[in-house]
XYZ file of C-alpha atoms in Angstrom:
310
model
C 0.000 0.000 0.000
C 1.090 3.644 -1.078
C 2.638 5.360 2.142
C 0.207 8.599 3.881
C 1.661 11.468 2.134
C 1.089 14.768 4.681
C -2.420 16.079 4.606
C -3.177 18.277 1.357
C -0.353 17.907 -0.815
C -2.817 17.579 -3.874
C -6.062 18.915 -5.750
C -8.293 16.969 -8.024
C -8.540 18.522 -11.742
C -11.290 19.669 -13.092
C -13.932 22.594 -14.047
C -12.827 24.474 -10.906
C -10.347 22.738 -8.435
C -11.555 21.119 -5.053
C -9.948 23.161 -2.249
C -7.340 21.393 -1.201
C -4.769 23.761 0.585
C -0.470 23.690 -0.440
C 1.411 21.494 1.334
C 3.047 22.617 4.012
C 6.943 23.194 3.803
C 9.362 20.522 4.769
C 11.383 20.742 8.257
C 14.837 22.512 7.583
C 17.393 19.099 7.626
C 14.924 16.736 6.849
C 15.150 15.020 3.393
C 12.313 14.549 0.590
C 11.449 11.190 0.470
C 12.462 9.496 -3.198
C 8.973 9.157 -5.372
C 7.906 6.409 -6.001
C 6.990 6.018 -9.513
C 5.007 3.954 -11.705
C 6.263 2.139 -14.660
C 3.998 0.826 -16.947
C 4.963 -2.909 -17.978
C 5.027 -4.425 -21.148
C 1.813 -4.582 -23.424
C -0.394 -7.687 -23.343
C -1.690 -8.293 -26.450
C -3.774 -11.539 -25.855
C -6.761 -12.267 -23.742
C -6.986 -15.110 -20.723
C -9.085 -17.180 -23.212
C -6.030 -17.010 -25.907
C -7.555 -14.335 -27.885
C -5.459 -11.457 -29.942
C -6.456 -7.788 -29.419
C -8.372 -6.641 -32.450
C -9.307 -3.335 -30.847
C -6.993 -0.647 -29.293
C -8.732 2.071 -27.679
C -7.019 4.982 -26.209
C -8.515 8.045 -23.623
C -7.092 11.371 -22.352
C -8.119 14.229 -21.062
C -6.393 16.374 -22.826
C -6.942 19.644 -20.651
C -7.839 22.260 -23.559
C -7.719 20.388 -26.953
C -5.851 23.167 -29.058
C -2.892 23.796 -26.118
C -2.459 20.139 -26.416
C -2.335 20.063 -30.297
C 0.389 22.551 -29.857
C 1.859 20.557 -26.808
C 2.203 17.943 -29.744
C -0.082 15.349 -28.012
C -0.843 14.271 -32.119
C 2.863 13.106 -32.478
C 2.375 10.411 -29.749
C -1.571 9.919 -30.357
C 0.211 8.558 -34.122
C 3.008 6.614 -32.758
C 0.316 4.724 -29.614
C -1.820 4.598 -33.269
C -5.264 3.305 -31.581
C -7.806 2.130 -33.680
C -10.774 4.811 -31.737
C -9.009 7.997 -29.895
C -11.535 9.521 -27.225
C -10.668 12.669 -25.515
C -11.678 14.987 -23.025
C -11.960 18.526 -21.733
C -11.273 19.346 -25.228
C -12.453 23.272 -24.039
C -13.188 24.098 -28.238
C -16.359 24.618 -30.078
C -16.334 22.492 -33.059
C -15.739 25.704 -35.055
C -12.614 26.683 -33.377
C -11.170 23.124 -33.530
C -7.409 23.318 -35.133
C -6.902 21.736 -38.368
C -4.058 19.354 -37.594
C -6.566 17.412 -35.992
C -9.678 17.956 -38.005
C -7.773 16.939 -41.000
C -5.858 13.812 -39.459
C -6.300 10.979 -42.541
C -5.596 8.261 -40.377
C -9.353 8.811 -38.168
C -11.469 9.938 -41.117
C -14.634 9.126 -38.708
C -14.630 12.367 -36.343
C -17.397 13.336 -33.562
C -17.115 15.973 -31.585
C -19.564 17.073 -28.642
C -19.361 20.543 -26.835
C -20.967 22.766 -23.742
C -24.203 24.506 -25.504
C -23.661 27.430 -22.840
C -20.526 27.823 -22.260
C -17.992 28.131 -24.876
C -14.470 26.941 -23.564
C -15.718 24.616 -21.120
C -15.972 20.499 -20.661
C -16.551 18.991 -24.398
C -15.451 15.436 -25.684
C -14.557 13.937 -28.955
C -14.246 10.661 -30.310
C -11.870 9.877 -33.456
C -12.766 6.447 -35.425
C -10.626 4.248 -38.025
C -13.849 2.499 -38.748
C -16.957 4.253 -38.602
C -19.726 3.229 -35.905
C -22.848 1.872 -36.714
C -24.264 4.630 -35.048
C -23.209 7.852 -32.816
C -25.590 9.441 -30.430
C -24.466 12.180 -28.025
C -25.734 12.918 -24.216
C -27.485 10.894 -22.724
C -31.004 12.128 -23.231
C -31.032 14.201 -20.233
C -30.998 17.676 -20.873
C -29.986 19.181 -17.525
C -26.687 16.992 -18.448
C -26.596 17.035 -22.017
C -25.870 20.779 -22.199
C -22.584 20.383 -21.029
C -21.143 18.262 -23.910
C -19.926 15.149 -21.826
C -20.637 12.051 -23.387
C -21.077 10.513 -26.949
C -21.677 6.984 -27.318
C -20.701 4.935 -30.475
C -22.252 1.690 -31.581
C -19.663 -0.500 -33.609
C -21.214 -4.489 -33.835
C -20.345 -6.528 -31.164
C -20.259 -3.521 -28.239
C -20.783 0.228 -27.130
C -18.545 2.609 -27.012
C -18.772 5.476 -24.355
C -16.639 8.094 -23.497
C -17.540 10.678 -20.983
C -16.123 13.891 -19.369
C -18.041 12.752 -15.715
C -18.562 16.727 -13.994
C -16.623 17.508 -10.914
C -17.965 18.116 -7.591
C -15.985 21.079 -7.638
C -14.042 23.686 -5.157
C -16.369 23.540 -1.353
C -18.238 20.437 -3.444
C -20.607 23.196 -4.681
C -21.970 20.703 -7.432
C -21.735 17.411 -5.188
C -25.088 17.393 -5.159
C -25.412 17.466 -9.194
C -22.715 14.883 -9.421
C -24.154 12.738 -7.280
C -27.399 13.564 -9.619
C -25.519 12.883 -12.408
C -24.078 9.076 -11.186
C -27.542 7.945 -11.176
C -28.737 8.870 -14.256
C -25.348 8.266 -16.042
C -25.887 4.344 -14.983
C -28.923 3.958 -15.364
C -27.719 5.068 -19.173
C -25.361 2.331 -19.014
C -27.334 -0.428 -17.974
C -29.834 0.536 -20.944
C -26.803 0.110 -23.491
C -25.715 -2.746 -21.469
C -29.096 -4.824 -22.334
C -28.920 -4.378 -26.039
C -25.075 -5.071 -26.067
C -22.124 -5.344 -23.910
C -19.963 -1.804 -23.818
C -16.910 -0.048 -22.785
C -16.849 3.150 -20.834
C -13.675 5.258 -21.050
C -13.082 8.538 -20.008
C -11.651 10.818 -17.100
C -14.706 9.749 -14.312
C -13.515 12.318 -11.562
C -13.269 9.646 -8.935
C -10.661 8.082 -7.152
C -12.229 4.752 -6.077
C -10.815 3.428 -3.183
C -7.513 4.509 -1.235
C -4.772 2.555 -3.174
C -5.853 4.977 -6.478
C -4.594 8.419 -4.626
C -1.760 9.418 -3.164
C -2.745 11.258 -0.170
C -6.135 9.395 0.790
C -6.298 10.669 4.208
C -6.342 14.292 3.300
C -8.955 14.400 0.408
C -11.232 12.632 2.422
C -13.912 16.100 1.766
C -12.548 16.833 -1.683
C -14.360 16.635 -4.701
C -13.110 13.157 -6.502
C -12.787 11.595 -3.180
C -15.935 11.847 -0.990
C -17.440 9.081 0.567
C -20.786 9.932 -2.089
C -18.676 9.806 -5.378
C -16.563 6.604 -4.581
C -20.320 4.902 -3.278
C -21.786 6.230 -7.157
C -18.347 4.043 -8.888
C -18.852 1.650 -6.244
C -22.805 1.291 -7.404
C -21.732 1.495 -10.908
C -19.682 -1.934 -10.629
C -22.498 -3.510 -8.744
C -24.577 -2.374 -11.559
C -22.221 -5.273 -13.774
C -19.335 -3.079 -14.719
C -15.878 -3.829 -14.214
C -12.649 -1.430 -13.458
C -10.316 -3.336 -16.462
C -7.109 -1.710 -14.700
C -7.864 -3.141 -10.779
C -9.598 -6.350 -12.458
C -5.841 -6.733 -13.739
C -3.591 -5.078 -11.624
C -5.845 -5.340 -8.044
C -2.520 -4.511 -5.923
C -0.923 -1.757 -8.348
C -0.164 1.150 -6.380
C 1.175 4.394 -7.438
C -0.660 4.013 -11.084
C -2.169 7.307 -11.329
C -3.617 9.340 -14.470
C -3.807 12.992 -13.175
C -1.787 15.012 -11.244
C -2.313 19.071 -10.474
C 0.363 21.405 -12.151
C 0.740 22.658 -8.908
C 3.818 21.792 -6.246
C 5.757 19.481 -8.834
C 3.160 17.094 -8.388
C 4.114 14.781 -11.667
C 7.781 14.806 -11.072
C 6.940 13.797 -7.461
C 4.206 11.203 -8.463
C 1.418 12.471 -5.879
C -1.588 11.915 -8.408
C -4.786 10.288 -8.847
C -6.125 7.980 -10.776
C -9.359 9.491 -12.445
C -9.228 8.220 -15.844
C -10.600 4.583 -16.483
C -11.295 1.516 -18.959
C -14.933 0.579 -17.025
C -16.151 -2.821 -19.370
C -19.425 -4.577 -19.663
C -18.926 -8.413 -17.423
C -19.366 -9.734 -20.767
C -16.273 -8.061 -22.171
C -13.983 -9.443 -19.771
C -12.574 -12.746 -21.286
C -11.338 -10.555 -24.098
C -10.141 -8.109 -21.856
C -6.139 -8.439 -22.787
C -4.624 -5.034 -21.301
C -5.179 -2.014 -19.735
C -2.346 0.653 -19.629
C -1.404 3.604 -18.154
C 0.704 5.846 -20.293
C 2.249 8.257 -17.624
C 5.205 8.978 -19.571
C 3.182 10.806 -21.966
C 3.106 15.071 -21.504
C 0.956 17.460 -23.022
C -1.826 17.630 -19.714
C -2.213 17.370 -16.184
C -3.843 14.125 -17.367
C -1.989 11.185 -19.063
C -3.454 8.992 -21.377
C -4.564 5.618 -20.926
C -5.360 3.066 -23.370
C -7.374 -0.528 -23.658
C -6.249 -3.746 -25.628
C -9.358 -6.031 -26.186
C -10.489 -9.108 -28.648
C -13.960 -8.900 -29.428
């Protein structure tokens, strides 16, 4: 298990932080503990039941889709080279998106989804090799559609969802929405999940249990952490859903997918892991890999990606 890190030395990313205070300043003579960091092992390509991956899927919050164009995120989206590319806080009307990725040949099946109010804010996008049966966007709520957060594409043996879940925000102003929001969202899910198995990816604004955070102890009453956002993932699993990371890696600590620009928190590895592969129970024998690209700049969110035979 990770070791306590001292009370506050992190904040949860999102629409508009979570509160969490600087940590304090080290004792004069005492050294910084090493980090700990993650590496992510080798790629498994082949499912328990002997399968090969036929679908690569990768997800990132890319924190404001045109900084991260210029940040060269595109350079290593080609070289990962997943077969469906689903971001996040992309932050861009569909007018203002930049043309290196508008005209990328290689995903020539492009959706994008954005906040109706507020330009600049939340927003998702979904980049295809092979276009979907069918794309459908929200989740036919419009209190939550508004905001641009999920699109869902049907491809013929599963869904595909990626979402942009809302943060309970700075003094959990919208904890209340959010927790809202976590029932609706799955009882969207289980719908899909009755016509056809699916895959959710996305950045979920949850830390699940203690083992995906560095500093569990002091975020205890910060939005991604409260008792009511863990209990909505934790409903969401008992709903038939499975986290395709901890279903392979139960024990991995220090695997975490955002940390907050402030306080050196990357090079120092005190992060969170918000950013998941959640798959359908009847997904899982061809569920091969699921990796956690933390090498990979351009955010305060690093990408993650999914290796699965279907």
């Amino acid at each position: 298990m990770p070791k306590r890190a001292k009370k506050n030395e992190e904040a949860v990313d999102g629409e508009t932080g979570n509160g969490a205070e600087p940590a304090k300043k080290e004792k004069k003579g005492k050294e910084p503990e090493a980090p700990i960091l993650y590496e992510d092992p080798p790629d498994k390509t082949t499912s328990k039941d002997g399968r090969a991956a036929n679908m690569k899927i990768t997800s990132w919050n890319v924190d404001g889709l045109r900084a991260w164009v210029k940040k060269n995120g595109l350079d290593w989206v080609r070289k990962e080279d997943p077969d469906v590319l689903c971001l996040q806080e992309t932050k861009c009307a569909e007018k203002a998106l930049p043309s290196e990725i508008t005209d990328m040949p290689e995903y020539p099946h492009k959706y994008w989804a954005g906040s109706e109010d507020k330009e600049g804010y939340s927003g998702v996008a979904m980049l295809c090799k092979t276009e979907p049966l069918n794309v459908t966007y929200g989740i036919g709520k419009e209190e939550h559609d508004k905001e641009g957060r999920v699109i869902t594409a049907e491809f013929p043996s599963f869904f595909l969802v990626t979402a942009y879940v809302p943060n309970a925000s700075r003094g959990l102003v919208r904890l209340d929405y959010r927790k809202t929001w976590d029932v609706d969202f799955r009882a969207y899910l289980s719908g899909l999940d009755q016509r056809k198995p699916l895959v959710l990816c996305g950045d979920l604004n949850v830390a699940h249990q203690e083992i995906d955070l560095k500093n569990p102890k002091g975020n205890r009453k910060n939005a991604g952490f409260t008792p009511e956002e863990r209990e909505g993932f934790t409903k969401l699993l008992e709903a038939g859903f499975t986290d395709s990371f901890r279903e392979l890696y139960p024990e991995q600590a220090y695997a975490y997918t955002f940390w907050t620009y402030m306080m050196n928190s990357r090079a120092k590895n005190v992060g969170w892991r918000l950013d998941y592969f959640v798959l359908s129970s009847a997904l899982l024998p061809g569920l091969c890999d699921s990796k956690i690209r933390n090498t990979a700049m351009g955010s305060d969110h690093c990408p993650i990606t999914l290796y699965l035979a279907v």
